[in-house]
Tab-separated table of C-alpha atoms and ligand atoms in Angstrom:
chain	number	residue	atom	x	y	z
A	1	MET	CA	0.163	23.221	-11.115
A	2	THR	CA	0.622	25.271	-7.807
A	3	VAL	CA	4.292	25.436	-6.640
A	4	VAL	CA	4.846	23.204	-3.923
A	5	THR	CA	7.823	22.825	-3.770
A	6	SER	CA	11.304	24.586	-2.883
A	7	VAL	CA	14.176	22.489	-3.344
A	8	THR	CA	15.094	20.930	-6.328
A	9	PRO	CA	18.441	18.251	-6.544
A	10	ILE	CA	18.365	18.164	-10.328
A	11	ARG	CA	18.317	20.988	-13.573
A	12	TRP	CA	18.576	20.731	-17.078
A	13	VAL	CA	20.249	23.936	-17.933
A	14	GLY	CA	19.837	25.364	-21.781
A	15	ASP	CA	17.620	23.662	-24.745
A	16	ALA	CA	17.901	20.081	-25.715
A	17	THR	CA	20.053	20.233	-28.147
A	18	SER	CA	23.316	22.042	-26.422
A	19	GLY	CA	21.648	21.877	-22.782
A	20	VAL	CA	23.689	19.757	-19.376
A	21	VAL	CA	22.304	17.890	-16.727
A	22	GLU	CA	23.104	20.012	-13.317
A	23	LEU	CA	23.323	17.803	-9.808
A	24	LEU	CA	23.396	19.346	-6.605
A	25	ASP	CA	25.580	17.629	-4.575
A	26	GLN	CA	24.212	16.023	-1.945
A	27	ARG	CA	27.185	14.319	-0.583
A	28	ARG	CA	28.135	17.656	0.533
A	29	LEU	CA	24.976	19.129	1.781
A	30	PRO	CA	24.095	20.425	4.387
A	31	ALA	CA	27.143	22.824	4.976
A	32	GLU	CA	26.856	23.899	1.162
A	33	GLU	CA	25.186	23.822	-1.669
A	34	VAL	CA	27.162	22.605	-4.454
A	35	TRP	CA	25.675	22.211	-8.262
A	36	ILE	CA	27.831	19.971	-10.236
A	37	ARG	CA	27.635	19.638	-14.506
A	38	TYR	CA	27.110	16.615	-16.423
A	39	ASP	CA	27.824	16.752	-20.434
A	40	THR	CA	27.844	12.806	-20.522
A	41	ALA	CA	25.509	9.626	-20.085
A	42	GLU	CA	28.889	8.484	-18.806
A	43	GLY	CA	28.911	11.261	-16.328
A	44	VAL	CA	25.678	11.154	-15.208
A	45	ALA	CA	26.271	7.725	-14.705
A	46	ARG	CA	28.943	8.418	-12.366
A	47	GLY	CA	27.287	11.014	-9.779
A	48	ILE	CA	23.763	8.396	-9.434
A	49	ARG	CA	26.793	5.790	-8.788
A	50	GLU	CA	28.548	8.397	-6.434
A	51	MET	CA	25.623	9.109	-5.106
A	52	VAL	CA	25.896	13.200	-5.893
A	53	VAL	CA	22.191	12.474	-6.326
A	54	ARG	CA	20.375	9.234	-4.851
A	55	GLY	CA	16.970	8.569	-3.691
A	56	ALA	CA	15.064	6.424	-6.116
A	57	PRO	CA	13.181	8.333	-7.765
A	58	ALA	CA	15.135	11.315	-8.814
A	59	ILE	CA	17.549	8.597	-9.871
A	60	GLY	CA	15.589	7.828	-12.511
A	61	VAL	CA	14.651	11.168	-13.210
A	62	THR	CA	18.574	11.614	-13.341
A	63	ALA	CA	18.932	8.678	-15.813
A	64	ALA	CA	15.683	10.188	-18.339
A	65	PHE	CA	17.830	13.330	-18.767
A	66	GLY	CA	21.111	11.027	-19.318
A	67	VAL	CA	19.880	9.616	-22.143
A	68	VAL	CA	19.404	12.977	-23.667
A	69	LEU	CA	22.958	13.117	-23.671
A	70	ALA	CA	23.166	10.274	-25.270
A	71	ALA	CA	21.684	10.498	-28.150
A	72	ARG	CA	23.569	13.697	-28.720
A	73	GLY	CA	26.188	11.597	-29.669
A	74	GLY	CA	29.856	10.775	-27.599
A	75	ALA	CA	29.555	7.186	-27.413
A	76	SER	CA	26.821	5.284	-29.062
A	77	LEU	CA	23.298	5.726	-27.108
A	78	GLU	CA	22.984	1.868	-26.610
A	79	ASP	CA	26.845	2.103	-24.357
A	80	GLY	CA	24.999	5.625	-22.799
A	81	VAL	CA	21.522	3.758	-21.602
A	82	ALA	CA	23.929	0.768	-20.524
A	83	ALA	CA	26.043	2.798	-17.998
A	84	LEU	CA	23.546	4.382	-16.642
A	85	ALA	CA	21.931	0.926	-16.143
A	86	ALA	CA	24.390	-0.202	-14.414
A	87	SER	CA	24.414	2.910	-12.450
A	88	ARG	CA	22.562	0.929	-9.198
A	89	PRO	CA	21.197	-1.277	-8.932
A	90	THR	CA	17.667	-1.611	-6.199
A	91	ALA	CA	16.151	1.464	-6.852
A	92	VAL	CA	13.775	-0.359	-9.634
A	93	ASN	CA	12.478	3.589	-10.787
A	94	LEU	CA	16.067	3.639	-12.809
A	95	PHE	CA	15.215	0.947	-15.079
A	96	TRP	CA	11.835	1.901	-15.227
A	97	ALA	CA	12.602	5.324	-16.560
A	98	LEU	CA	15.309	3.457	-19.733
A	99	GLU	CA	11.889	1.703	-19.904
A	100	ARG	CA	9.874	5.235	-21.280
A	101	MET	CA	13.197	6.428	-22.890
A	102	ARG	CA	13.941	3.339	-25.621
A	103	ALA	CA	10.270	3.017	-25.920
A	104	VAL	CA	10.460	6.968	-27.073
A	105	ILE	CA	14.337	5.784	-28.583
A	106	ALA	CA	12.262	2.631	-30.374
A	107	GLU	CA	10.137	5.353	-32.306
A	108	ARG	CA	11.799	7.907	-32.893
A	109	GLY	CA	15.397	6.533	-32.683
A	110	ALA	CA	17.729	9.642	-31.568
A	111	ASP	CA	15.579	12.613	-31.523
A	112	VAL	CA	16.907	14.907	-28.481
A	113	GLU	CA	14.051	16.988	-28.659
A	114	ALA	CA	11.944	14.005	-28.162
A	115	LEU	CA	14.016	12.264	-26.083
A	116	TRP	CA	13.800	15.392	-24.265
A	117	ALA	CA	10.340	16.043	-24.068
A	118	GLU	CA	10.234	12.429	-22.732
A	119	ALA	CA	12.401	12.945	-19.786
A	120	GLU	CA	10.628	16.427	-18.886
A	121	ARG	CA	6.987	14.623	-18.510
A	122	ILE	CA	8.659	11.658	-15.720
A	123	ARG	CA	10.061	14.401	-13.965
A	124	THR	CA	7.048	16.458	-14.345
A	125	ASP	CA	4.534	12.804	-13.733
A	126	ASP	CA	6.883	12.097	-10.360
A	127	LEU	CA	6.333	15.433	-9.232
A	128	ALA	CA	2.361	15.193	-9.568
A	129	ALA	CA	2.369	11.700	-8.256
A	130	ASN	CA	3.741	13.001	-5.323
A	131	VAL	CA	1.246	15.551	-4.180
A	132	ALA	CA	-1.084	12.536	-5.111
A	133	MET	CA	0.521	10.919	-2.463
A	134	GLY	CA	0.750	13.018	0.130
A	135	GLU	CA	-3.386	13.551	0.045
A	136	PHE	CA	-3.806	10.211	0.211
A	137	GLY	CA	-0.916	9.405	2.953
A	138	ALA	CA	-2.478	12.123	4.688
A	139	ALA	CA	-5.116	10.829	5.915
A	140	ALA	CA	-3.858	7.788	6.635
A	141	MET	CA	-2.104	9.504	9.200
A	142	PRO	CA	-3.122	9.752	12.751
A	143	ASP	CA	-4.452	12.779	14.450
A	144	ASP	CA	-1.412	15.149	16.078
A	145	ALA	CA	0.572	12.748	14.943
A	146	ARG	CA	4.038	11.521	15.773
A	147	ILE	CA	6.121	10.380	13.042
A	148	LEU	CA	8.833	8.384	12.506
A	149	THR	CA	10.660	8.204	9.631
A	150	ILE	CA	14.404	7.417	7.817
A	151	CYS	CA	16.422	8.593	5.244
A	152	ASN	CA	15.489	10.781	2.856
A	153	THR	CA	12.586	10.890	1.042
A	154	GLY	CA	12.263	14.384	0.171
A	155	SER	CA	12.344	16.706	-2.915
A	156	LEU	CA	15.968	15.790	-2.965
A	157	ALA	CA	15.149	12.032	-3.830
A	158	THR	CA	12.638	12.746	-6.027
A	159	ALA	CA	11.415	15.251	-8.609
A	160	GLY	CA	10.265	17.887	-5.427
A	161	TYR	CA	8.150	17.034	-2.329
A	162	GLY	CA	9.092	13.781	-2.001
A	163	THR	CA	7.150	10.392	-1.103
A	164	ALA	CA	6.858	9.340	2.358
A	165	LEU	CA	7.914	12.789	3.145
A	166	GLY	CA	5.500	14.532	0.634
A	167	VAL	CA	3.067	12.529	3.570
A	168	ILE	CA	4.304	14.021	6.154
A	169	ARG	CA	4.371	17.742	4.441
A	170	SER	CA	1.130	17.141	3.762
A	171	VAL	CA	-0.005	16.919	7.118
A	172	HIS	CA	1.433	19.545	8.491
A	173	ARG	CA	0.147	21.475	5.660
A	174	GLN	CA	-3.490	20.501	7.391
A	175	GLY	CA	-2.263	21.347	10.944
A	176	ARG	CA	-2.406	17.795	11.795
A	177	LEU	CA	1.653	17.230	12.545
A	178	ARG	CA	3.423	17.405	16.235
A	179	GLY	CA	6.625	16.162	14.926
A	180	VAL	CA	8.429	14.075	13.592
A	181	MET	CA	11.705	12.014	13.807
A	182	ALA	CA	14.417	11.419	11.826
A	183	CYS	CA	16.962	8.705	12.150
A	184	GLU	CA	19.840	9.796	11.161
A	185	THR	CA	20.576	6.830	8.433
A	186	ARG	CA	24.361	5.548	8.782
A	187	PRO	CA	27.055	4.863	6.940
A	188	TYR	CA	25.567	8.042	4.212
A	189	LEU	CA	22.963	9.876	7.164
A	190	GLN	CA	20.189	11.137	4.485
A	191	GLY	CA	18.891	11.706	7.562
A	192	ALA	CA	20.983	13.694	9.432
A	193	ARG	CA	21.824	15.510	6.506
A	194	LEU	CA	19.414	15.689	4.232
A	195	THR	CA	15.681	15.327	6.082
A	196	MET	CA	16.482	17.276	8.511
A	197	TRP	CA	17.715	19.943	6.261
A	198	GLU	CA	14.497	19.891	4.420
A	199	LEU	CA	12.251	20.339	7.249
A	200	MET	CA	14.026	22.679	9.135
A	201	ARG	CA	14.412	24.969	5.481
A	202	ASP	CA	9.865	24.289	5.847
A	203	GLY	CA	9.672	24.779	9.727
A	204	ILE	CA	8.377	21.752	10.379
A	205	ALA	CA	9.187	20.567	13.608
A	206	ALA	CA	11.602	17.770	13.688
A	207	GLU	CA	14.225	15.562	15.756
A	208	LEU	CA	16.778	13.884	15.054
A	209	VAL	CA	17.268	10.179	16.777
A	210	THR	CA	20.330	7.774	15.424
A	211	ASP	CA	19.587	4.139	14.486
A	212	GLY	CA	19.706	2.581	17.594
A	213	MET	CA	16.838	4.776	19.230
A	214	PRO	CA	13.436	4.120	17.646
A	215	GLY	CA	13.195	1.007	20.082
A	216	HIS	CA	13.527	3.361	22.741
A	217	LEU	CA	10.979	6.401	21.834
A	218	MET	CA	7.761	3.322	21.368
A	219	SER	CA	8.067	2.014	24.362
A	220	ARG	CA	7.780	5.084	25.358
A	221	GLY	CA	5.097	6.241	23.399
A	222	GLU	CA	5.898	8.707	21.403
A	223	VAL	CA	5.714	7.641	18.382
A	224	ASP	CA	2.385	7.659	16.809
A	225	ALA	CA	3.142	6.143	12.466
A	226	VAL	CA	5.613	4.938	10.784
A	227	ILE	CA	5.983	5.813	7.482
A	228	VAL	CA	9.093	5.187	5.284
A	229	GLY	CA	9.872	5.181	1.525
A	230	ALA	CA	10.959	2.236	-0.793
A	231	ASP	CA	13.605	1.810	-4.096
A	232	ARG	CA	11.614	-1.513	-5.230
A	233	ILE	CA	8.426	-3.036	-4.013
A	234	ALA	CA	7.919	-6.709	-5.089
A	235	ALA	CA	4.172	-8.085	-6.368
A	236	ASN	CA	3.778	-9.248	-3.378
A	237	GLY	CA	4.161	-6.417	-0.890
A	238	ASP	CA	7.072	-7.005	0.186
A	239	ALA	CA	9.196	-3.350	0.330
A	240	ALA	CA	13.293	-2.894	-0.003
A	241	ASN	CA	13.991	0.359	1.781
A	242	LYS	CA	16.917	2.054	2.627
A	243	ILE	CA	18.813	-0.054	5.378
A	244	GLY	CA	17.535	-0.422	8.223
A	245	THR	CA	14.108	0.045	7.798
A	246	TYR	CA	13.325	-3.651	8.351
A	247	GLN	CA	13.655	-3.091	12.067
A	248	LEU	CA	11.510	-0.260	11.890
A	249	ALA	CA	8.863	-1.950	10.531
A	250	VAL	CA	9.745	-4.688	13.487
A	251	LEU	CA	9.540	-2.659	16.625
A	252	ALA	CA	6.610	-0.926	14.948
A	253	ARG	CA	4.640	-4.494	15.476
A	254	PHE	CA	6.166	-4.855	18.526
A	255	HIS	CA	4.561	-2.135	19.824
A	256	ASN	CA	1.000	-2.302	17.783
A	257	LEU	CA	2.175	0.940	15.463
A	258	PRO	CA	1.266	1.597	11.931
A	259	PHE	CA	3.938	0.954	9.588
A	260	TYR	CA	3.315	2.748	6.748
A	261	VAL	CA	5.480	3.144	3.187
A	262	ALA	CA	4.967	5.569	0.104
A	263	ALA	CA	5.907	5.210	-2.718
A	264	PRO	CA	4.382	6.090	-6.672
A	265	THR	CA	3.817	3.164	-8.923
A	266	SER	CA	6.952	3.456	-10.981
A	267	THR	CA	8.817	1.916	-8.016
A	268	ILE	CA	6.187	-1.392	-8.057
A	269	ASP	CA	8.046	-4.407	-10.150
A	270	LEU	CA	5.149	-6.788	-10.538
A	271	GLU	CA	8.261	-8.544	-12.076
A	272	THR	CA	9.825	-9.465	-8.688
A	273	ALA	CA	7.474	-12.156	-7.562
A	274	ASP	CA	8.648	-11.165	-3.502
A	275	GLY	CA	11.364	-9.361	-1.599
A	276	SER	CA	14.299	-12.334	-2.036
A	277	GLY	CA	14.550	-11.469	-5.816
A	278	ILE	CA	15.144	-7.680	-4.900
A	279	PRO	CA	18.760	-7.509	-5.985
A	280	ILE	CA	20.455	-5.905	-3.022
A	281	GLU	CA	23.257	-2.876	-3.874
A	282	GLN	CA	26.451	-4.002	-1.477
A	283	ARG	CA	28.369	-0.557	-1.523
A	284	SER	CA	32.465	-0.089	-0.015
A	285	ALA	CA	32.779	-1.002	3.873
A	286	ASP	CA	35.090	1.949	3.527
A	287	GLU	CA	31.521	3.540	3.392
A	288	VAL	CA	30.989	2.506	7.224
A	289	VAL	CA	34.488	2.972	8.629
A	290	ARG	CA	34.975	6.627	7.801
A	291	ILE	CA	32.162	9.137	8.191
A	292	GLY	CA	33.006	12.351	6.590
A	293	GLY	CA	36.377	11.699	5.695
A	294	VAL	CA	37.464	10.707	9.387
A	295	THR	CA	38.274	6.960	9.927
A	296	ILE	CA	35.976	5.894	12.989
A	297	ALA	CA	37.233	2.270	13.201
A	298	PRO	CA	40.535	0.462	14.209
A	299	VAL	CA	42.900	0.826	10.738
A	300	GLY	CA	42.407	-2.382	8.463
A	301	ALA	CA	38.714	-3.104	11.023
A	302	LYS	CA	36.677	-5.273	8.079
A	303	ALA	CA	32.850	-4.126	8.097
A	304	ARG	CA	29.748	-5.219	5.524
A	305	HIS	CA	27.200	-2.516	3.980
A	306	PRO	CA	24.423	-3.874	2.035
A	307	ALA	CA	23.008	-0.651	1.065
A	308	PHE	CA	19.192	-1.398	1.611
A	309	ASP	CA	17.299	-4.376	3.044
A	310	VAL	CA	13.545	-5.662	2.400
A	311	THR	CA	11.290	-4.496	4.506
A	312	PRO	CA	8.288	-7.981	4.302
A	313	ALA	CA	4.727	-7.163	3.785
A	314	GLU	CA	3.268	-8.635	6.595
A	315	LEU	CA	4.443	-5.891	7.918
A	316	VAL	CA	3.489	-3.582	5.735
A	317	THR	CA	0.055	-2.014	7.239
A	318	GLY	CA	-0.403	0.386	3.628
A	319	ILE	CA	1.713	1.174	0.150
A	320	VAL	CA	0.547	4.988	0.060
A	321	THR	CA	0.781	5.480	-4.234
A	322	GLU	CA	-0.631	8.472	-6.458
A	323	ALA	CA	-3.408	5.998	-7.086
A	324	GLY	CA	-4.639	5.561	-4.124
A	325	VAL	CA	-3.546	3.295	-0.751
A	326	ALA	CA	-2.674	-0.783	-1.789
A	327	ARG	CA	-4.205	-3.032	1.586
A	328	ALA	CA	-2.661	-6.799	1.825
A	329	PRO	CA	-3.565	-8.914	0.409
A	330	PHE	CA	-0.991	-6.503	-1.814
A	331	GLY	CA	-1.127	-9.075	-4.924
A	332	ALA	CA	-4.126	-8.133	-5.948
A	333	SER	CA	-4.219	-4.189	-4.696
A	334	LEU	CA	-0.974	-3.900	-6.210
A	335	ALA	CA	-1.939	-5.298	-9.391
A	336	ALA	CA	-5.017	-3.567	-9.413
A	337	LEU	CA	-2.790	0.385	-8.499
A	338	GLU	CA	-0.697	-0.723	-11.389
A	339	LYS	CA	-2.836	-0.915	-13.872
A	340	MET	CA	-3.672	2.126	-13.015
A	341	ARG	CA	-0.665	4.122	-13.714
B	1	LIG	O1	20.667	5.706	-1.058
B	1	LIG	P1	20.042	6.023	-1.131
B	1	LIG	O2	20.107	7.477	-0.514
B	1	LIG	O3	19.003	6.070	-2.988
B	1	LIG	O4	18.124	5.724	-0.809
B	1	LIG	C1	17.621	6.166	-0.445
B	1	LIG	C2	16.241	6.135	-0.108
B	1	LIG	O5	16.680	4.182	0.618
B	1	LIG	C3	14.620	5.805	-0.108
B	1	LIG	O6	14.784	5.725	1.180
B	1	LIG	C4	13.925	5.947	-1.531
B	1	LIG	O7	15.241	5.634	-2.702
B	1	LIG	C5	12.726	6.236	-1.336
B	1	LIG	S1	13.359	7.646	-1.992
B	1	LIG	C6	11.923	8.582	-1.738
């Protein structure tokens, strides 16, 4: 495959039996590029929980390599897998990747080479899925598009290229992109720090907007389409994604704009009937009252921090996957796509 991504958030350094996982510390981007080294599954689980690596597909790939570390000794293999499974609750890609690794364990036990090969397949499959998704999604985007997105769904959130940002990259490569509007995405600022970093590195025209600006920009006719990623898509098409996504879908419907979700089929959870069954990660209020270590609210201020929200399927124009674009009724179209994965 031609190289389609210049950034990767996860690397395995060394061979299967003695190598380590290294994660690009996304909390410190764009100011500095620092890699943190992990040699235990528990360490990797902590890295996921503390947002060193984030983004549903990247979390899945990272956890798969974490299982390789667990198989090499230290704590028990099952304890290592359990620690990884407990790291973050919403992204179903985490559990999907651990299931794939468990299937190898069931057949081969703690065979480190076999586990490493499976983790590597999870990584390369994700990259290939993103490139395919880019083509399907780009075909659905209007020409000369001004596209609004939220969070970071690019190379940093995946094994490379990205989901929603991958679609944007493909529209750009086709010469059909007028520009991107990236919502800053409070409180972690994935849009401001990570999406803008990726887009600027690739020379893609982009503007940063605060999370309160999309309604105004849509009302002025300055947005042509919205595309976002997902952490878990229920069987009926309800999609959990970064907090702030749902309000974009409501605004898009009001302004008659297409609202697409882009995610690999590994993000589809047919066992969860609808969005009410998707666990929403509640993170610390501290992350809301502080930005970059600076307290921005009065001392003692209380705050809420649900990290995700659920967009009901009825607000979604289409779900872009590596197997094609699912459209309403999503119950049938998602089940058909899942069979193809
Ligand atoms: O809390 P994060 O940064 O892990 O949240 C990430 C998102 O919400 C992404 O949109 C989603 O994981 C899709 S990434 C391709």
